mmCIF file of C-alpha atoms (C1' of nucleotides) in Angstrom:
data_model
loop_
_atom_site.group_PDB
_atom_site.id
_atom_site.type_symbol
_atom_site.label_atom_id
_atom_site.label_comp_id
_atom_site.label_asym_id
_atom_site.label_seq_id
_atom_site.Cartn_x
_atom_site.Cartn_y
_atom_site.Cartn_z
ATOM 1 C CA MET A 1 11.287 27.802 -73.698
ATOM 2 C CA PRO A 2 9.263 25.527 -75.896
ATOM 3 C CA ARG A 3 6.620 27.852 -77.523
ATOM 4 C CA VAL A 4 3.363 26.225 -78.023
ATOM 5 C CA GLU A 5 0.884 27.439 -80.612
ATOM 6 C CA LYS A 6 -2.336 29.064 -79.295
ATOM 7 C CA GLU A 7 -4.327 26.979 -81.578
ATOM 8 C CA GLU A 8 -2.718 23.810 -80.247
ATOM 9 C CA ILE A 9 -3.683 24.785 -76.691
ATOM 10 C CA ILE A 10 -7.124 25.623 -77.665
ATOM 11 C CA ARG A 11 -7.440 22.268 -79.607
ATOM 12 C CA ALA A 12 -6.089 20.382 -76.592
ATOM 13 C CA LEU A 13 -8.543 22.042 -74.159
ATOM 14 C CA ARG A 14 -11.641 21.450 -76.653
ATOM 15 C CA SER A 15 -10.542 17.901 -77.266
ATOM 16 C CA LYS A 16 -11.082 17.199 -73.450
ATOM 17 C CA GLY A 17 -14.547 18.869 -73.634
ATOM 18 C CA LEU A 18 -13.342 21.862 -71.676
ATOM 19 C CA ARG A 19 -14.491 25.377 -72.551
ATOM 20 C CA VAL A 20 -11.712 27.774 -73.463
ATOM 21 C CA THR A 21 -11.632 30.751 -71.077
ATOM 22 C CA PRO A 22 -8.996 33.300 -70.773
ATOM 23 C CA GLN A 23 -8.064 31.856 -67.301
ATOM 24 C CA ARG A 24 -7.932 28.322 -68.270
ATOM 25 C CA PHE A 25 -5.816 29.107 -71.336
ATOM 26 C CA ALA A 26 -3.427 31.354 -69.316
ATOM 27 C CA VAL A 27 -2.807 28.650 -66.681
ATOM 28 C CA TYR A 28 -2.343 25.802 -69.198
ATOM 29 C CA ALA A 29 -0.087 27.961 -71.495
ATOM 30 C CA ASN A 30 2.042 29.064 -68.496
ATOM 31 C CA LEU A 31 2.556 25.536 -67.312
ATOM 32 C CA LEU A 32 3.466 24.444 -70.899
ATOM 33 C CA ALA A 33 6.017 27.191 -71.061
ATOM 34 C CA ARG A 34 7.702 26.283 -67.784
ATOM 35 C CA ARG A 35 9.971 23.355 -66.914
ATOM 36 C CA ASP A 36 10.256 24.115 -63.233
ATOM 37 C CA HIS A 37 7.210 22.090 -61.871
ATOM 38 C CA PRO A 38 5.605 25.125 -60.200
ATOM 39 C CA THR A 39 3.131 25.016 -57.413
ATOM 40 C CA ALA A 40 -0.357 26.516 -57.774
ATOM 41 C CA GLU A 41 0.765 29.524 -55.935
ATOM 42 C CA GLN A 42 3.786 30.117 -58.021
ATOM 43 C CA ILE A 43 1.623 30.067 -61.261
ATOM 44 C CA LEU A 44 -0.876 32.394 -59.696
ATOM 45 C CA LYS A 45 1.911 34.875 -58.789
ATOM 46 C CA GLN A 46 3.503 34.675 -62.246
ATOM 47 C CA LEU A 47 0.181 35.130 -64.014
ATOM 48 C CA ASN A 48 -0.950 37.980 -61.882
ATOM 49 C CA GLN A 49 1.647 40.015 -63.460
ATOM 50 C CA GLU A 50 0.211 39.404 -66.852
ATOM 51 C CA VAL A 51 -3.399 38.852 -66.248
ATOM 52 C CA PRO A 52 -4.052 41.018 -63.207
ATOM 53 C CA THR A 53 -7.205 39.480 -62.179
ATOM 54 C CA LEU A 54 -6.924 35.720 -61.876
ATOM 55 C CA SER A 55 -8.331 34.426 -58.670
ATOM 56 C CA GLN A 56 -6.570 31.883 -56.557
ATOM 57 C CA ALA A 57 -9.638 29.524 -56.451
ATOM 58 C CA THR A 58 -9.620 29.387 -60.251
ATOM 59 C CA VAL A 59 -5.956 28.393 -60.365
ATOM 60 C CA TYR A 60 -6.407 25.683 -57.976
ATOM 61 C CA LEU A 61 -9.573 24.605 -59.684
ATOM 62 C CA THR A 62 -8.052 24.687 -63.111
ATOM 63 C CA LEU A 63 -5.056 22.705 -62.406
ATOM 64 C CA GLN A 64 -7.279 20.147 -60.648
ATOM 65 C CA THR A 65 -9.378 20.010 -63.929
ATOM 66 C CA LEU A 66 -6.478 19.767 -66.261
ATOM 67 C CA SER A 67 -4.970 17.079 -64.107
ATOM 68 C CA GLU A 68 -8.313 15.042 -64.226
ATOM 69 C CA VAL A 69 -8.568 15.206 -68.013
ATOM 70 C CA GLY A 70 -5.047 14.232 -68.380
ATOM 71 C CA LEU A 71 -3.469 17.479 -69.836
ATOM 72 C CA ILE A 72 -1.124 17.859 -66.952
ATOM 73 C CA ARG A 73 0.129 15.830 -63.950
ATOM 74 C CA GLU A 74 0.807 16.264 -60.330
ATOM 75 C CA VAL A 75 4.277 15.927 -59.018
ATOM 76 C CA LEU A 76 4.444 14.976 -55.480
ATOM 77 C CA LEU A 77 8.092 15.091 -54.086
ATOM 78 C CA GLU A 78 7.922 17.312 -50.926
ATOM 79 C CA GLN A 79 5.622 17.243 -48.141
ATOM 80 C CA GLY A 80 2.793 19.916 -48.082
ATOM 81 C CA VAL A 81 2.872 21.208 -51.714
ATOM 82 C CA CYS A 82 1.612 19.849 -54.956
ATOM 83 C CA ARG A 83 3.640 20.683 -58.022
ATOM 84 C CA TYR A 84 2.418 20.578 -61.609
ATOM 85 C CA ASP A 85 3.931 19.339 -64.863
ATOM 86 C CA ALA A 86 2.653 19.840 -68.368
ATOM 87 C CA ASN A 87 5.092 17.436 -69.848
ATOM 88 C CA MET A 88 2.891 14.273 -70.375
ATOM 89 C CA ALA A 89 5.456 12.256 -72.181
ATOM 90 C CA PRO A 90 6.654 9.460 -69.905
ATOM 91 C CA HIS A 91 9.777 10.610 -68.180
ATOM 92 C CA HIS A 92 11.732 10.273 -64.819
ATOM 93 C CA HIS A 93 12.647 12.919 -62.239
ATOM 94 C CA PHE A 94 15.923 14.008 -60.663
ATOM 95 C CA VAL A 95 15.569 15.682 -57.433
ATOM 96 C CA CYS A 96 18.601 17.729 -56.251
ATOM 97 C CA THR A 97 19.049 17.060 -52.571
ATOM 98 C CA SER A 98 20.917 20.474 -52.165
ATOM 99 C CA CYS A 99 18.700 22.968 -53.927
ATOM 100 C CA GLY A 100 15.533 21.002 -54.315
ATOM 101 C CA GLN A 101 15.320 21.632 -57.931
ATOM 102 C CA ILE A 102 13.345 18.957 -59.943
ATOM 103 C CA ILE A 103 14.514 18.114 -63.362
ATOM 104 C CA ASP A 104 12.807 16.053 -66.054
ATOM 105 C CA ILE A 105 14.891 13.086 -67.268
ATOM 106 C CA PRO A 106 13.802 11.845 -70.669
ATOM 107 C CA TRP A 107 12.424 8.211 -70.640
ATOM 108 C CA ASP A 108 15.233 6.891 -72.860
ATOM 109 C CA CYS A 109 17.942 8.085 -70.437
ATOM 110 C CA LEU A 110 17.316 5.018 -68.397
ATOM 111 C CA GLY A 111 17.170 1.667 -69.787
ATOM 112 C CA PRO A 112 13.937 -0.259 -69.541
ATOM 113 C CA ILE A 113 13.402 -1.813 -66.135
ATOM 114 C CA ASN A 114 13.381 -5.633 -65.893
ATOM 115 C CA LEU A 115 10.030 -6.539 -64.074
ATOM 116 C CA SER A 116 10.276 -10.204 -64.711
ATOM 117 C CA SER A 117 11.231 -11.072 -61.128
ATOM 118 C CA LEU A 118 8.334 -9.060 -59.625
ATOM 119 C CA PRO A 119 6.077 -11.273 -57.514
ATOM 120 C CA SER A 120 3.127 -12.470 -59.467
ATOM 121 C CA GLY A 121 -0.173 -10.705 -59.073
ATOM 122 C CA PHE A 122 1.050 -7.205 -59.966
ATOM 123 C CA GLN A 123 -0.219 -5.778 -63.203
ATOM 124 C CA VAL A 124 2.162 -2.876 -63.904
ATOM 125 C CA GLU A 125 0.485 -0.306 -66.093
ATOM 126 C CA ARG A 126 3.411 2.326 -65.852
ATOM 127 C CA TYR A 127 6.298 3.267 -63.615
ATOM 128 C CA GLU A 128 8.654 6.026 -62.995
ATOM 129 C CA VAL A 129 11.950 6.422 -61.495
ATOM 130 C CA THR A 130 12.983 9.214 -59.075
ATOM 131 C CA LEU A 131 16.557 9.907 -58.851
ATOM 132 C CA TYR A 132 18.119 11.731 -55.828
ATOM 133 C CA GLY A 133 21.519 13.403 -55.783
ATOM 134 C CA LYS A 134 23.393 16.542 -56.649
ATOM 135 C CA CYS A 135 22.564 18.603 -59.760
ATOM 136 C CA ASN A 136 25.216 20.163 -62.008
ATOM 137 C CA GLN A 137 25.402 23.377 -60.089
ATOM 138 C CA CYS A 138 25.335 21.948 -56.662
ATOM 139 C CA GLY A 139 27.816 19.272 -57.523
ATOM 140 C CA ASP A 140 30.220 21.753 -58.784
ATOM 141 C CA ARG A 141 29.811 24.063 -55.866
ATOM 142 C CA GLU A 142 30.730 21.169 -53.450
ATOM 143 C CA GLU A 143 33.869 20.222 -55.416
ATOM 144 C CA ARG A 144 35.162 23.707 -55.282
ATOM 145 C CA SER A 145 34.591 24.143 -51.586
ATOM 146 C CA GLN A 146 36.533 20.866 -50.996
ATOM 147 C CA THR A 147 39.477 22.112 -52.855
ATOM 148 C CA MET B 1 3.375 -8.877 -38.548
ATOM 149 C CA PRO B 2 7.116 -8.581 -37.906
ATOM 150 C CA ARG B 3 7.375 -8.417 -34.261
ATOM 151 C CA VAL B 4 10.274 -6.299 -33.195
ATOM 152 C CA GLU B 5 11.906 -6.614 -29.800
ATOM 153 C CA LYS B 6 11.295 -3.926 -27.126
ATOM 154 C CA GLU B 7 14.893 -3.741 -26.468
ATOM 155 C CA GLU B 8 15.755 -3.209 -30.132
ATOM 156 C CA ILE B 9 13.360 -0.291 -30.416
ATOM 157 C CA ILE B 10 14.855 1.224 -27.328
ATOM 158 C CA ARG B 11 18.357 0.750 -28.642
ATOM 159 C CA ALA B 12 17.484 2.244 -31.874
ATOM 160 C CA LEU B 13 16.045 5.381 -30.256
ATOM 161 C CA ARG B 14 18.903 5.766 -27.936
ATOM 162 C CA SER B 15 21.412 5.416 -30.695
ATOM 163 C CA LYS B 16 19.900 8.439 -32.289
ATOM 164 C CA GLY B 17 20.185 10.416 -29.072
ATOM 165 C CA LEU B 18 16.436 10.334 -28.463
ATOM 166 C CA ARG B 19 14.912 9.779 -25.080
ATOM 167 C CA VAL B 20 12.713 6.865 -24.755
ATOM 168 C CA THR B 21 9.193 7.978 -23.754
ATOM 169 C CA PRO B 22 6.108 5.776 -23.761
ATOM 170 C CA GLN B 23 4.623 7.973 -26.701
ATOM 171 C CA ARG B 24 7.696 7.792 -28.810
ATOM 172 C CA PHE B 25 8.014 4.115 -28.209
ATOM 173 C CA ALA B 26 4.403 3.518 -29.029
ATOM 174 C CA VAL B 27 4.558 5.509 -32.386
ATOM 175 C CA TYR B 28 7.672 3.819 -33.538
ATOM 176 C CA ALA B 29 6.685 0.390 -32.513
ATOM 177 C CA ASN B 30 3.331 0.825 -34.276
ATOM 178 C CA LEU B 31 4.947 1.896 -37.410
ATOM 179 C CA LEU B 32 7.380 -0.969 -37.336
ATOM 180 C CA ALA B 33 4.569 -3.368 -36.955
ATOM 181 C CA ARG B 34 2.464 -2.027 -39.911
ATOM 182 C CA ARG B 35 3.211 -2.513 -43.543
ATOM 183 C CA ASP B 36 0.455 -0.136 -44.713
ATOM 184 C CA HIS B 37 2.219 3.269 -44.766
ATOM 185 C CA PRO B 38 -0.133 4.950 -42.486
ATOM 186 C CA THR B 39 -0.710 8.645 -42.003
ATOM 187 C CA ALA B 40 -0.187 10.541 -38.797
ATOM 188 C CA GLU B 41 -3.810 10.505 -38.185
ATOM 189 C CA GLN B 42 -4.119 6.781 -38.725
ATOM 190 C CA ILE B 43 -1.397 6.101 -36.324
ATOM 191 C CA LEU B 44 -3.059 8.368 -33.795
ATOM 192 C CA LYS B 45 -6.308 6.621 -34.248
ATOM 193 C CA GLN B 46 -4.971 3.217 -33.782
ATOM 194 C CA LEU B 47 -2.803 4.049 -30.824
ATOM 195 C CA ASN B 48 -5.630 5.810 -28.930
ATOM 196 C CA GLN B 49 -7.175 2.617 -28.547
ATOM 197 C CA GLU B 50 -4.201 1.321 -26.622
ATOM 198 C CA VAL B 51 -2.680 4.322 -25.271
ATOM 199 C CA PRO B 52 -5.836 6.427 -24.473
ATOM 200 C CA THR B 53 -3.935 9.674 -23.992
ATOM 201 C CA LEU B 54 -1.649 10.374 -26.909
ATOM 202 C CA SER B 55 -1.964 13.880 -28.322
ATOM 203 C CA GLN B 56 -2.133 14.640 -31.920
ATOM 204 C CA ALA B 57 0.729 17.107 -31.725
ATOM 205 C CA THR B 58 2.955 14.426 -30.176
ATOM 206 C CA VAL B 59 2.330 12.041 -32.960
ATOM 207 C CA TYR B 60 3.107 14.622 -35.599
ATOM 208 C CA LEU B 61 6.197 15.749 -33.790
ATOM 209 C CA THR B 62 7.469 12.294 -33.204
ATOM 210 C CA LEU B 63 7.031 11.295 -36.798
ATOM 211 C CA GLN B 64 8.949 14.292 -37.822
ATOM 212 C CA THR B 65 11.719 13.629 -35.268
ATOM 213 C CA LEU B 66 12.011 9.978 -36.288
ATOM 214 C CA SER B 67 12.124 10.986 -39.922
ATOM 215 C CA GLU B 68 14.896 13.423 -39.183
ATOM 216 C CA VAL B 69 17.142 10.995 -37.369
ATOM 217 C CA GLY B 70 16.554 8.436 -40.201
ATOM 218 C CA LEU B 71 14.627 5.818 -38.333
ATOM 219 C CA ILE B 72 11.652 6.220 -40.614
ATOM 220 C CA ARG B 73 10.902 7.821 -43.865
ATOM 221 C CA GLU B 74 8.135 9.843 -45.452
ATOM 222 C CA VAL B 75 6.191 8.482 -48.431
ATOM 223 C CA LEU B 76 4.576 11.029 -50.681
ATOM 224 C CA LEU B 77 2.387 9.467 -53.100
ATOM 225 C CA GLU B 78 -0.959 11.302 -52.896
ATOM 226 C CA GLN B 79 -1.767 14.913 -52.751
ATOM 227 C CA GLY B 80 -2.273 16.341 -49.251
ATOM 228 C CA VAL B 81 -1.185 13.597 -46.917
ATOM 229 C CA CYS B 82 2.107 12.390 -45.676
ATOM 230 C CA ARG B 83 2.525 8.736 -45.147
ATOM 231 C CA TYR B 84 5.230 7.064 -43.114
ATOM 232 C CA ASP B 85 7.331 3.887 -43.509
ATOM 233 C CA ALA B 86 9.557 2.233 -40.911
ATOM 234 C CA ASN B 87 11.074 0.101 -43.558
ATOM 235 C CA MET B 88 14.418 1.650 -44.136
ATOM 236 C CA ALA B 89 15.870 -0.981 -46.324
ATOM 237 C CA PRO B 90 16.092 0.413 -49.923
ATOM 238 C CA HIS B 91 13.004 -0.699 -51.735
ATOM 239 C CA HIS B 92 10.521 0.324 -54.335
ATOM 240 C CA HIS B 93 6.714 1.066 -54.216
ATOM 241 C CA PHE B 94 3.764 -0.320 -56.050
ATOM 242 C CA VAL B 95 0.669 1.841 -55.954
ATOM 243 C CA CYS B 96 -2.718 0.160 -56.860
ATOM 244 C CA THR B 97 -4.552 2.554 -59.203
ATOM 245 C CA SER B 98 -7.740 1.020 -57.944
ATOM 246 C CA CYS B 99 -7.620 0.766 -54.257
ATOM 247 C CA GLY B 100 -4.755 3.069 -53.685
ATOM 248 C CA GLN B 101 -2.903 0.495 -51.600
ATOM 249 C CA ILE B 102 0.846 1.016 -51.396
ATOM 250 C CA ILE B 103 2.997 -2.087 -51.274
ATOM 251 C CA ASP B 104 6.621 -2.361 -50.789
ATOM 252 C CA ILE B 105 8.690 -4.028 -53.449
ATOM 253 C CA PRO B 106 11.980 -5.480 -52.340
ATOM 254 C CA TRP B 107 14.912 -3.877 -53.946
ATOM 255 C CA ASP B 108 16.079 -6.991 -55.683
ATOM 256 C CA CYS B 109 12.793 -7.544 -57.445
ATOM 257 C CA LEU B 110 13.769 -4.955 -59.927
ATOM 258 C CA GLY B 111 17.132 -5.301 -61.700
ATOM 259 C CA PRO B 112 19.621 -2.466 -61.272
ATOM 260 C CA ILE B 113 18.961 0.572 -63.342
ATOM 261 C CA ASN B 114 21.328 1.455 -65.996
ATOM 262 C CA LEU B 115 22.358 5.117 -65.396
ATOM 263 C CA SER B 116 25.102 5.171 -67.936
ATOM 264 C CA SER B 117 23.233 7.317 -70.531
ATOM 265 C CA LEU B 118 22.189 9.901 -68.052
ATOM 266 C CA PRO B 119 23.257 13.351 -69.164
ATOM 267 C CA SER B 120 26.489 14.273 -67.465
ATOM 268 C CA GLY B 121 26.379 16.571 -64.370
ATOM 269 C CA PHE B 122 23.942 14.508 -62.359
ATOM 270 C CA GLN B 123 25.488 12.775 -59.348
ATOM 271 C CA VAL B 124 22.863 10.226 -58.382
ATOM 272 C CA GLU B 125 22.994 9.228 -54.670
ATOM 273 C CA ARG B 126 20.049 6.965 -54.614
ATOM 274 C CA TYR B 127 16.878 6.242 -56.588
ATOM 275 C CA GLU B 128 13.547 4.504 -56.347
ATOM 276 C CA VAL B 129 11.001 3.207 -58.585
ATOM 277 C CA THR B 130 7.232 3.738 -58.260
ATOM 278 C CA LEU B 131 5.096 1.265 -60.002
ATOM 279 C CA TYR B 132 1.440 1.952 -60.860
ATOM 280 C CA GLY B 133 -1.027 -0.699 -61.640
ATOM 281 C CA LYS B 134 -3.580 -3.198 -60.358
ATOM 282 C CA CYS B 135 -2.790 -5.119 -57.180
ATOM 283 C CA ASN B 136 -3.637 -8.813 -56.763
ATOM 284 C CA GLN B 137 -7.181 -8.249 -55.434
ATOM 285 C CA CYS B 138 -8.155 -5.435 -57.793
ATOM 286 C CA GLY B 139 -6.750 -7.282 -60.907
ATOM 287 C CA ASP B 140 -8.800 -10.378 -59.910
ATOM 288 C CA ARG B 141 -11.939 -8.323 -59.312
ATOM 289 C CA GLU B 142 -11.662 -6.803 -62.735
ATOM 290 C CA GLU B 143 -11.162 -10.070 -64.559
ATOM 291 C CA ARG B 144 -14.189 -11.582 -62.927
ATOM 292 C CA SER B 145 -16.353 -8.798 -63.831
ATOM 293 C CA GLN B 146 -15.277 -8.975 -67.445
ATOM 294 C CA THR B 147 -16.366 -12.576 -67.729
ATOM 295 C "C1'" DC C 1 18.391 18.855 -11.621
ATOM 296 C "C1'" DT C 2 18.961 19.852 -16.483
ATOM 297 C "C1'" DT C 3 17.163 19.102 -20.662
ATOM 298 C "C1'" DT C 4 13.927 17.223 -23.650
ATOM 299 C "C1'" DG C 5 9.194 15.676 -24.483
ATOM 300 C "C1'" DT C 6 4.128 16.217 -23.904
ATOM 301 C "C1'" DG C 7 -0.528 18.083 -24.085
ATOM 302 C "C1'" DC C 8 -3.558 21.638 -25.062
ATOM 303 C "C1'" DA C 9 -5.425 24.913 -27.909
ATOM 304 C "C1'" DA C 10 -4.657 28.355 -31.044
ATOM 305 C "C1'" DA C 11 -2.283 29.408 -35.374
ATOM 306 C "C1'" DC C 12 -1.050 28.318 -40.029
ATOM 307 C "C1'" DG C 13 -0.746 27.369 -44.998
ATOM 308 C "C1'" DA C 14 -2.307 24.908 -48.814
ATOM 309 C "C1'" DT C 15 -6.406 23.681 -50.741
ATOM 310 C "C1'" DT C 16 -11.574 23.413 -51.373
ATOM 311 C "C1'" DT C 17 -16.382 24.884 -51.204
ATOM 312 C "C1'" DG C 18 -20.841 27.503 -51.604
ATOM 313 C "C1'" DC C 19 -22.870 30.850 -53.999
ATOM 314 C "C1'" DA C 20 -24.180 34.562 -57.111
ATOM 315 C "C1'" DG C 21 -23.056 36.564 -61.211
ATOM 316 C "C1'" DG C 22 -20.534 36.153 -66.061
ATOM 317 C "C1'" DA C 23 -18.944 33.947 -70.229
ATOM 318 C "C1'" DT C 24 -18.848 30.117 -73.466
ATOM 319 C "C1'" DG C 25 -20.559 27.260 -77.148
ATOM 320 C "C1'" DC D 1 -29.877 30.445 -73.531
ATOM 321 C "C1'" DA D 2 -28.373 26.377 -70.987
ATOM 322 C "C1'" DT D 3 -24.334 25.077 -69.000
ATOM 323 C "C1'" DC D 4 -20.059 25.632 -67.426
ATOM 324 C "C1'" DC D 5 -16.665 28.763 -65.289
ATOM 325 C "C1'" DT D 6 -14.980 32.614 -62.378
ATOM 326 C "C1'" DG D 7 -14.540 35.225 -58.206
ATOM 327 C "C1'" DC D 8 -15.001 36.115 -53.632
ATOM 328 C "C1'" DA D 9 -14.785 34.922 -48.926
ATOM 329 C "C1'" DA D 10 -15.618 31.538 -45.654
ATOM 330 C "C1'" DA D 11 -14.657 26.780 -44.549
ATOM 331 C "C1'" DT D 12 -11.714 22.753 -44.111
ATOM 332 C "C1'" DC D 13 -7.879 19.778 -43.583
ATOM 333 C "C1'" DG D 14 -3.356 18.369 -42.526
ATOM 334 C "C1'" DT D 15 0.266 20.127 -39.924
ATOM 335 C "C1'" DT D 16 2.870 23.285 -36.770
ATOM 336 C "C1'" DT D 17 3.610 26.182 -32.743
ATOM 337 C "C1'" DG D 18 3.634 28.580 -28.131
ATOM 338 C "C1'" DC D 19 3.527 27.729 -23.669
ATOM 339 C "C1'" DA D 20 3.305 25.478 -19.002
ATOM 340 C "C1'" DC D 21 3.835 21.253 -16.938
ATOM 341 C "C1'" DA D 22 5.935 16.448 -16.701
ATOM 342 C "C1'" DA D 23 9.307 13.000 -17.355
ATOM 343 C "C1'" DA D 24 13.928 11.017 -18.744
ATOM 344 C "C1'" DG D 25 18.708 10.521 -17.925
#
DNA sequence: CTTTGTGCAAACGATTTGCAGGATG
DNA sequence: CATCCTGCAAATCGTTTGCACAAAG
C-alpha cells in the first residue's frame, strides 16, 4: 500500500483550487491507497466504515470533481460502471477475462508504439493499451485443472 | 457505406443459431452499415424512421444477443453509454478529444506491440490500443483559429 | 406445434440534481 | 462572511425484466 503523506494530499487538492474538506480528503486518500480501480459505490462502502457519515452524492460528486481537475481518472472497461484510478502516471491496463481484475501495467513494460503508418490527419496526444487475458491466479488455476 | 448482402446477414445470424426476425435483421444490418459506433438509442431512433414499430427493449436485447454470440462488440469509451460496433476484425480506436468521434484504426496501422518485457504471469490473449487526440476536422479548425 | 422473439410497461441500478444548511479559506 | 461543499431525497438516464402474445423453423 503506497502511503501518501497527508500534507501531499492537501497540497494536491489546494493546487487545483479545491477546498480541503474531510470528505474530499477521505475519498482521494482512499483512492490513492488502493490499486483495485474501485467504483464509487465500493469507495463509499469502504469509507463508511471509517467515516460513518459520508453521503453517496458526495462521493459521486467528489470523484467527478477530482477527475475534472486531473487528480484521478475514469477507467471504463465494463458496461454500466465507472471505475476510478488515482495513478496518473501514464500506464496500460491488463484485464483478466476470468476474474475481471484490472491490473496496471507500467508504461515501460510495453515498447513505444509505432504511429508512423497512421493515416494522416490524426494528431495523437496520448494513447493506452488494454491487454486482455488470464492473470497469474486464473492462468494457474486453468493449468492445474487441465492436468 | 459498406453494403452487405441480405443473404450474408441471414447466414451470419443462422450460423449462430439465431432466428431471423425482421427486427434482428434490421438492427444488425443497420450496425453493419454504420461506422459511427452508435448507442442502442441511436440505432432505435434511426430504425424507427424505417421500421416504425421497433421497441426499445428489442433493440437492447438484440444488441446484447448479437454481442454474446460474437457478431458485434461493445465499445466502452465514455461513462454511462454503451456503444456498438459490427466491425469484428481486430482494430484499434481513435477518440477525438474535441468532438468525441470514435474512428476505427485498422490493425496494421500500428506495428505489433512488444510484450516481451511484460512481467511474467500474464497470458495475453488479445489487446487493443486507444488513441486520443484531434481528428482531421478538429485539428484543422484549431489551426485556423490560431492564425 | 414447439421454441424463441417481440412489445409493453414497470422495475432497476448507477449517477445526477435541487435545495437548504454547514464548513472552508 | 462570501463562496464552495455536503447531505438528503427526489429525479433522471440507460438498461433490464416479467409477462402475454406473435412469429420462426
